Amino acid sequence: MTLKILYFARLKESFGRAEEDFDFEGGTVAELTAALAARGGAWAEELAPGRVFRVAVNQELAPPSTPLAAGDEVAIFPPVTGG
Amino acid sequence: MTLKILYFARLKESFGRAEEDFDFEGGTVAELTAALAARGGAWAEELAPGRVFRVAVNQELAPPSTPLAAGDEVAIFPPVTGG
Amino acid sequence: MERFTVAVQTAPFDAGAELARLSADPAVGALVSFTGQVRDYGDSDGVVALELEHYPGMTEKALAAIVDDARARWPLSAATVIHRVGRLALGDAIVLVVVAAGHRRDAFAAAEYLMDYLKTRAPFWKKEIGHDGSARWVEAKASDEAAADRWAGEEA
Amino acid sequence: MERFTVAVQTAPFDAGAELARLSADPAVGALVSFTGQVRDYGDSDGVVALELEHYPGMTEKALAAIVDDARARWPLSAATVIHRVGRLALGDAIVLVVVAAGHRRDAFAAAEYLMDYLKTRAPFWKKEIGHDGSARWVEAKASDEAAADRWAGEEA
């Protein structure tokens, strides 16, 4: 299935992209970020276990156990620093 | 000795006066309010033990044990309700 | 600019202007304001206005002392307290507290502290004026004493 | 009047105008505002501006959800949250929260809650721009997480 993935702030710069369509065999948020980390390089570094990042699914914060469905908009970003 | 006494809000209305000079043999705030209560009527009622009122000496809130000196400005008033 | 001010006045105040004044300091990262205004119901029905009495002389000293207490507890850049007296209609503003600080937790805490102590220590008294001209002194609330007391045992 | 609003914008806001707008309700006895502005020092030296990035679409939803949470916890008459994005210079205002309620304790608590959750849940990111043109992403603070967490186990 295909997901739309968005990146923000430091992760957008690290990955050199603001968004992409990603073919994913299906599973949870944790499985998606593991699949992305498997690309190596900045992906492995930024999405390594123990690194702090946040994931939103369809514009709502989502824990790692959240299941993903085809067409979901998934955003991956650093902890927020507004206000 | 002579004290200047000021009354505010409900006490001013109960006592029918905003201020007075009062001859006092000396002592504490508690002894002054007891002397005023001894006048009877509204004085006895408003300043009875167990009634809640506040006393300021020279424009600072003062507990009953505060000693008084000649010329002190003593204000007696209900609990405040500003804000 | 006078960074810490108190005022007792009959005139209205401009909360936006006070906020703008206190924000003009490069060390300020956080401003908190509190405005109290006359609600359409008080402790009794049919209230159309409040009369605010105060103790001239002591009022200003008490407000300044409360501000000094807050400055001793939190690192503040500026603070202002304005309290109106006289006759106030429904919807009229009664009191304004603005606190400017480097950080938001300090600004929030100091503003709430100023209001809690103002409500229990500053010599103001409210009288409710009814639509029929009747007048009734507002009673102090135990909840206001409790609100002030909660700061007593706490480190800032 | 729309009583509960959120906005994300590049334009400056007028805190005084928002306070005046939210005060125009006879049930309102208390208004609390919070303004956050760019301080003259951030987490590093020589900062001359901030760049605020956000996640369009999610930002507005997240702010609205935080406001809904606050309404569920406290009886509020009105609330507004305005957050700016884009480039902001030293002294520029970043965020405004205004809460109107019947009683001051509710207004203070809700305003602080809104800020605590905005700082941990709303998708904004700050980048510090140095005087030499360098740029550095601001790191999230553990103290902000702790501030939000303290509401979790507490009844309003």
XYZ file of C-alpha atoms in Angstrom:
478
model
C 0.000 0.000 0.000
C 1.081 3.586 -0.496
C 1.415 6.156 2.279
C 2.003 9.864 1.976
C 4.771 10.810 4.371
C 5.567 14.378 5.446
C 8.705 15.547 7.264
C 9.131 18.753 9.229
C 11.830 20.911 10.776
C 15.166 19.178 11.417
C 13.981 15.883 9.918
C 12.965 17.589 6.687
C 16.502 18.963 6.395
C 18.197 15.706 7.436
C 16.239 13.698 4.892
C 16.449 16.345 2.184
C 12.738 16.174 1.464
C 9.460 17.603 2.754
C 7.317 14.696 1.604
C 7.256 11.463 -0.351
C 4.975 8.607 -1.334
C 6.172 5.411 0.296
C 5.283 1.830 -0.566
C 4.719 0.000 2.690
C 3.775 -3.626 3.212
C 1.399 -2.587 6.000
C 1.656 -2.548 9.765
C 2.055 -0.055 12.578
C 3.749 3.309 12.939
C 6.666 1.531 14.617
C 7.015 -0.813 11.662
C 6.926 2.107 9.238
C 9.683 4.008 11.019
C 11.749 0.811 11.204
C 11.326 0.397 7.443
C 12.447 3.976 6.890
C 15.417 3.562 9.253
C 16.497 0.549 7.186
C 17.403 2.997 4.396
C 20.536 3.745 6.416
C 22.402 7.075 6.643
C 20.374 9.969 8.054
C 17.314 7.708 8.180
C 19.032 5.175 10.402
C 20.436 7.923 12.574
C 17.325 10.063 13.063
C 14.895 7.155 13.459
C 17.079 4.892 15.584
C 15.519 3.320 18.674
C 16.012 5.739 21.531
C 15.923 8.851 19.329
C 13.000 11.094 20.175
C 10.656 11.919 17.307
C 6.901 12.252 16.943
C 4.504 10.748 14.428
C 1.084 12.059 13.414
C -1.338 9.944 11.401
C -3.946 11.891 9.482
C -2.928 14.995 11.438
C -3.295 13.502 14.912
C -0.417 12.495 17.179
C -0.155 8.714 17.076
C 1.731 6.262 19.314
C 4.055 3.628 17.751
C 1.375 0.945 18.003
C -1.023 2.807 15.687
C -2.005 0.655 12.652
C -1.661 2.298 9.234
C -4.024 2.065 6.274
C -3.546 2.780 2.595
C -3.747 6.496 1.854
C -2.920 7.595 5.371
C -1.067 10.878 5.719
C 1.826 10.178 8.076
C 3.982 13.004 9.399
C 7.289 12.466 11.186
C 8.870 15.341 13.073
C 10.988 16.334 16.079
C 9.353 17.220 19.408
C 7.532 20.499 18.934
C 8.939 23.822 20.135
C 6.241 26.416 19.538
C 4.705 28.831 21.993
C -3.319 58.636 75.004
C -5.258 59.565 71.900
C -5.654 57.389 68.839
C -7.128 58.276 65.491
C -9.554 55.546 64.481
C -10.932 55.055 60.969
C -13.853 52.837 59.960
C -14.638 51.494 56.515
C -17.425 49.829 54.572
C -20.091 48.096 56.690
C -18.466 49.127 59.977
C -18.508 52.789 58.969
C -22.252 52.501 58.385
C -22.917 50.436 61.514
C -21.065 52.912 63.709
C -22.390 55.992 61.911
C -18.957 57.491 61.549
C -15.906 57.354 59.284
C -13.410 58.369 61.946
C -12.961 59.578 65.498
C -10.302 60.462 68.053
C -10.410 57.988 70.897
C -8.882 58.295 74.382
C -7.302 54.969 75.189
C -5.447 53.945 78.320
C -2.901 52.084 76.207
C -2.445 48.438 75.277
C -2.895 46.195 72.284
C -5.221 46.113 69.308
C -7.280 43.465 71.113
C -7.624 45.736 74.160
C -8.681 48.643 71.967
C -11.407 46.673 70.197
C -12.608 45.354 73.584
C -12.809 48.940 74.845
C -14.829 49.940 71.778
C -17.115 46.897 72.107
C -17.826 47.992 75.693
C -19.772 50.927 74.235
C -22.572 48.427 73.575
C -25.070 48.475 70.701
C -23.557 48.173 67.245
C -20.084 48.324 68.793
C -20.726 45.290 70.972
C -22.286 43.456 68.075
C -19.716 44.149 65.344
C -16.655 43.761 67.561
C -17.824 40.768 69.580
C -15.397 37.866 70.031
C -15.878 35.536 67.081
C -16.935 38.287 64.666
C -14.493 38.642 61.808
C -12.988 42.085 61.285
C -9.544 43.383 60.359
C -7.388 46.044 61.984
C -4.637 48.082 60.374
C -2.200 50.145 62.440
C -0.526 52.970 60.566
C -1.862 51.498 57.317
C -0.497 47.981 57.805
C -2.585 44.959 58.731
C -1.970 44.240 62.419
C -2.785 41.162 64.546
C -4.680 41.550 67.846
C -1.456 41.400 69.870
C -0.030 44.535 68.222
C 0.832 47.232 70.836
C -0.523 50.723 70.189
C 1.231 54.055 70.714
C -0.093 57.595 71.022
C -0.890 59.100 67.645
C -1.272 55.762 65.877
C -3.739 55.649 63.001
C -5.905 52.612 63.646
C -8.361 51.404 60.999
C -11.056 48.814 61.662
C -12.874 47.216 58.747
C -14.558 44.072 57.449
C -12.587 41.464 55.503
C -11.681 43.009 52.151
C -13.585 42.205 48.956
C -11.717 43.942 46.133
C -10.368 42.450 42.971
C 9.918 53.214 32.072
C 8.791 52.571 35.618
C 8.855 48.786 35.678
C 6.783 48.137 38.803
C 3.729 50.303 39.306
C 0.458 50.315 41.222
C -2.498 52.666 40.794
C -5.888 53.251 42.373
C -8.163 55.260 40.115
C -11.750 55.934 39.106
C -10.864 56.134 35.395
C -10.990 53.103 33.105
C -7.707 51.471 32.131
C -6.426 50.162 28.804
C -5.220 46.583 29.239
C -3.759 46.500 25.736
C -1.722 49.638 26.373
C -0.353 48.227 29.629
C 0.570 44.968 27.909
C 2.348 46.906 25.163
C 4.182 49.058 27.714
C 5.437 46.080 29.729
C 6.419 44.093 26.633
C 8.973 46.701 25.578
C 11.957 45.023 27.239
C 14.177 42.597 25.334
C 14.450 40.295 28.384
C 10.695 39.695 28.430
C 9.607 36.391 26.959
C 6.233 36.043 28.693
C 3.427 38.408 29.669
C 0.390 37.389 31.682
C -2.553 39.683 32.303
C -5.562 39.317 34.535
C -8.624 41.532 34.156
C -11.510 41.369 36.591
C -14.825 42.872 35.543
C -18.317 43.308 36.976
C -20.382 40.249 36.092
C -24.105 40.430 35.406
C -24.824 38.632 38.641
C -23.187 39.052 41.996
C -24.006 37.311 45.226
C -27.603 38.464 44.893
C -30.035 39.128 42.074
C -30.858 42.357 40.310
C -27.437 43.962 40.744
C -26.891 46.826 38.305
C -23.621 48.279 39.609
C -20.914 48.034 42.218
C -19.575 50.747 44.487
C -15.923 50.228 45.323
C -14.733 51.816 48.578
C -11.078 51.858 49.618
C -8.708 53.138 52.299
C -6.740 55.933 50.620
C -3.077 55.784 51.520
C -3.115 52.241 52.799
C -4.392 50.875 49.488
C -1.383 51.995 47.495
C 0.999 50.773 50.222
C -0.712 47.394 50.362
C -0.572 46.972 46.592
C 3.092 47.975 46.485
C 3.854 45.492 49.284
C 2.106 42.689 47.402
C 4.141 43.509 44.284
C 7.337 43.492 46.363
C 6.404 40.073 47.744
C 5.940 38.731 44.223
C 9.291 40.162 43.100
C 10.974 38.411 46.006
C 9.511 35.069 44.923
C 9.912 35.120 41.131
C 12.344 36.790 38.700
C 10.094 39.423 37.119
C 10.918 42.076 34.546
C 7.906 44.293 35.231
C 4.481 44.294 36.832
C 1.549 46.646 37.091
C -1.563 46.583 39.252
C -4.447 48.977 38.566
C -7.573 48.879 40.740
C -10.581 51.063 40.114
C -12.791 52.598 42.807
C -16.127 54.383 42.784
C -19.220 53.288 40.896
C -18.777 50.576 38.253
C -21.529 49.299 35.979
C -22.082 45.760 34.716
C -19.305 44.814 32.333
C -16.933 47.500 33.616
C -13.384 46.415 34.358
C -12.430 46.513 38.052
C -8.833 45.398 38.281
C -5.881 44.767 35.987
C -2.704 42.851 36.810
C 0.032 42.477 34.202
C 3.276 40.617 34.849
C 6.246 40.413 32.466
C 8.985 37.844 32.993
C 11.573 35.848 31.122
C 9.610 32.615 31.460
C 5.941 31.749 31.386
C 5.760 29.744 34.595
C 7.049 32.727 36.589
C 4.656 35.139 34.877
C 1.622 32.914 35.474
C 2.507 32.190 39.085
C 3.219 35.828 39.937
C 0.012 37.089 38.318
C -2.113 34.576 40.198
C -0.248 35.325 43.431
C -0.835 39.068 42.992
C -4.564 38.509 42.531
C -4.849 36.090 45.457
C -3.130 38.512 47.824
C -4.883 41.569 46.458
C -8.206 39.860 47.191
C -7.302 39.218 50.837
C -4.871 42.023 51.767
C -5.717 45.176 49.845
C -8.316 47.411 51.536
C -11.109 47.500 48.961
C -14.761 46.778 49.696
C -17.529 46.108 47.191
C -21.130 47.151 47.620
C -23.744 45.774 45.243
C -26.324 48.272 44.011
C -29.670 46.732 43.069
C -31.984 47.882 40.303
C -34.296 49.258 43.005
C -31.493 51.340 44.518
C -30.892 48.921 47.378
C -27.300 48.438 48.532
C -25.622 45.416 50.059
C -22.006 44.904 51.127
C -20.394 41.908 49.479
C -19.196 39.305 51.981
C -15.614 38.038 51.817
C -15.286 34.524 50.446
C -13.566 31.731 52.337
C -12.314 30.513 48.938
C -10.304 33.720 48.542
C -8.599 33.205 51.911
C -7.855 29.625 50.931
C -6.420 30.774 47.597
C -4.010 33.155 49.328
C -3.100 30.634 52.020
C -1.955 28.059 49.491
C 1.106 30.198 48.694
C 2.196 30.375 52.318
C 3.909 27.013 52.607
C 5.221 26.846 49.075
C 8.587 27.693 47.657
C 8.412 29.605 44.399
C -19.157 36.556 18.230
C -17.303 33.305 17.753
C -16.457 32.447 21.328
C -13.746 29.835 20.790
C -11.245 30.533 18.025
C -7.783 29.490 16.946
C -5.602 31.058 14.272
C -2.205 30.489 12.687
C -0.929 33.565 10.899
C 2.128 35.510 9.846
C 0.566 38.866 10.736
C 0.977 40.462 14.160
C -1.961 40.286 16.561
C -3.490 42.886 18.875
C -3.717 41.465 22.383
C -5.759 44.433 23.612
C -8.324 43.975 20.847
C -8.671 40.258 21.636
C -9.107 41.034 25.340
C -11.772 43.615 24.508
C -13.562 41.192 22.171
C -13.661 38.381 24.741
C -14.704 40.693 27.579
C -17.970 41.614 25.841
C -20.097 38.997 27.572
C -21.983 39.796 30.764
C -21.154 36.380 32.253
C -17.418 37.102 32.116
C -15.860 38.079 35.425
C -12.256 37.164 34.683
C -9.955 37.361 31.665
C -6.437 35.959 31.570
C -4.064 36.527 28.681
C -0.696 35.041 27.914
C 1.641 36.576 25.335
C 4.897 34.912 24.360
C 7.497 36.986 22.563
C 10.990 36.540 21.157
C 13.521 37.254 23.888
C 16.911 38.809 23.201
C 18.629 35.523 23.997
C 17.576 32.032 23.136
C 19.391 28.820 23.816
C 22.476 30.206 22.082
C 24.132 33.578 21.664
C 23.779 36.120 18.905
C 20.226 35.235 17.910
C 18.580 38.006 15.909
C 15.368 36.285 14.808
C 13.317 33.112 14.890
C 11.837 31.198 11.989
C 8.609 29.425 12.965
C 7.706 26.375 10.865
C 4.407 24.555 11.255
C 2.338 21.703 9.818
C -0.528 23.388 7.946
C -3.799 21.654 8.550
C -2.716 19.718 11.611
C -1.767 22.885 13.473
C -5.280 24.308 13.459
C -6.759 20.925 14.401
C -4.296 20.491 17.253
C -5.021 23.964 18.617
C -8.780 23.394 18.377
C -8.398 20.051 20.176
C -6.420 21.691 22.986
C -9.123 24.338 23.366
C -11.782 21.601 23.464
C -9.825 19.821 26.193
C -9.719 23.010 28.250
C -13.461 23.567 27.795
C -14.106 20.054 29.068
C -12.113 20.760 32.222
C -13.218 24.279 33.180
C -16.380 26.355 32.650
C -15.156 28.913 30.123
C -17.051 31.704 28.385
C -14.580 32.200 25.550
C -11.016 31.502 24.499
C -8.714 32.418 21.667
C -5.340 31.085 20.595
C -3.281 32.892 17.963
C 0.118 31.556 16.920
C 2.353 33.292 14.445
C 4.609 31.561 11.921
C 7.369 32.739 9.620
C 10.223 35.043 10.544
C 9.944 36.910 13.845
C 12.451 39.451 15.125
C 13.577 40.075 18.697
C 10.698 41.499 20.699
C 8.049 40.256 18.263
C 5.057 38.480 19.773
C 4.825 34.765 18.934
C 1.699 33.477 20.618
C -1.408 34.827 22.330
C -3.822 32.913 24.534
C -6.838 34.678 26.039
C -9.371 32.925 28.263
C -12.599 34.439 29.601
C -14.499 32.793 32.434
C -16.835 33.558 35.286
C -14.148 33.035 37.898
C -10.454 33.796 38.045
C -9.202 30.384 39.128
C -10.766 28.793 36.045
C -9.380 31.473 33.732
C -5.847 31.171 35.131
C -5.849 27.374 35.082
C -7.228 27.131 31.558
C -4.772 29.691 30.155
C -1.806 27.889 31.690
C -3.149 24.532 30.508
C -3.560 25.846 26.960
C 0.036 27.050 26.909
C 1.423 23.846 28.433
C -0.349 21.675 25.863
C 0.346 24.010 22.969
C 4.063 23.753 23.793
C 4.015 19.954 23.691
C 1.216 19.044 21.246
C 0.907 21.722 18.574
C 3.177 21.176 15.540
C 5.348 24.291 15.548
C 9.134 24.311 15.382
C 11.469 27.210 16.102
C 14.731 27.853 14.352
C 17.111 30.443 15.755
C 18.749 32.731 13.213
C 22.126 34.108 14.298
C 23.558 37.515 13.457
C 25.931 35.760 11.046
C 23.048 34.093 9.221
C 23.572 30.730 10.912
C 20.471 28.700 11.752
C 19.884 26.234 14.555
C 16.759 24.263 15.450
C 15.612 24.851 19.019
C 15.533 21.660 21.085
C 12.389 20.738 22.993
C 12.654 21.243 26.745
C 12.022 18.490 29.256
C 10.490 21.180 31.495
C 7.739 21.726 28.912
C 6.867 18.019 28.884
C 6.811 18.064 32.678
C 4.557 21.134 32.676
C 2.024 19.389 30.444
C 2.259 16.112 32.341
C 1.316 17.751 35.630
C -2.259 18.211 34.381
C -2.691 14.539 33.542
C -3.485 13.226 36.995
C -5.336 16.271 38.254
C -9.015 16.985 38.407
C -9.887 20.516 37.363
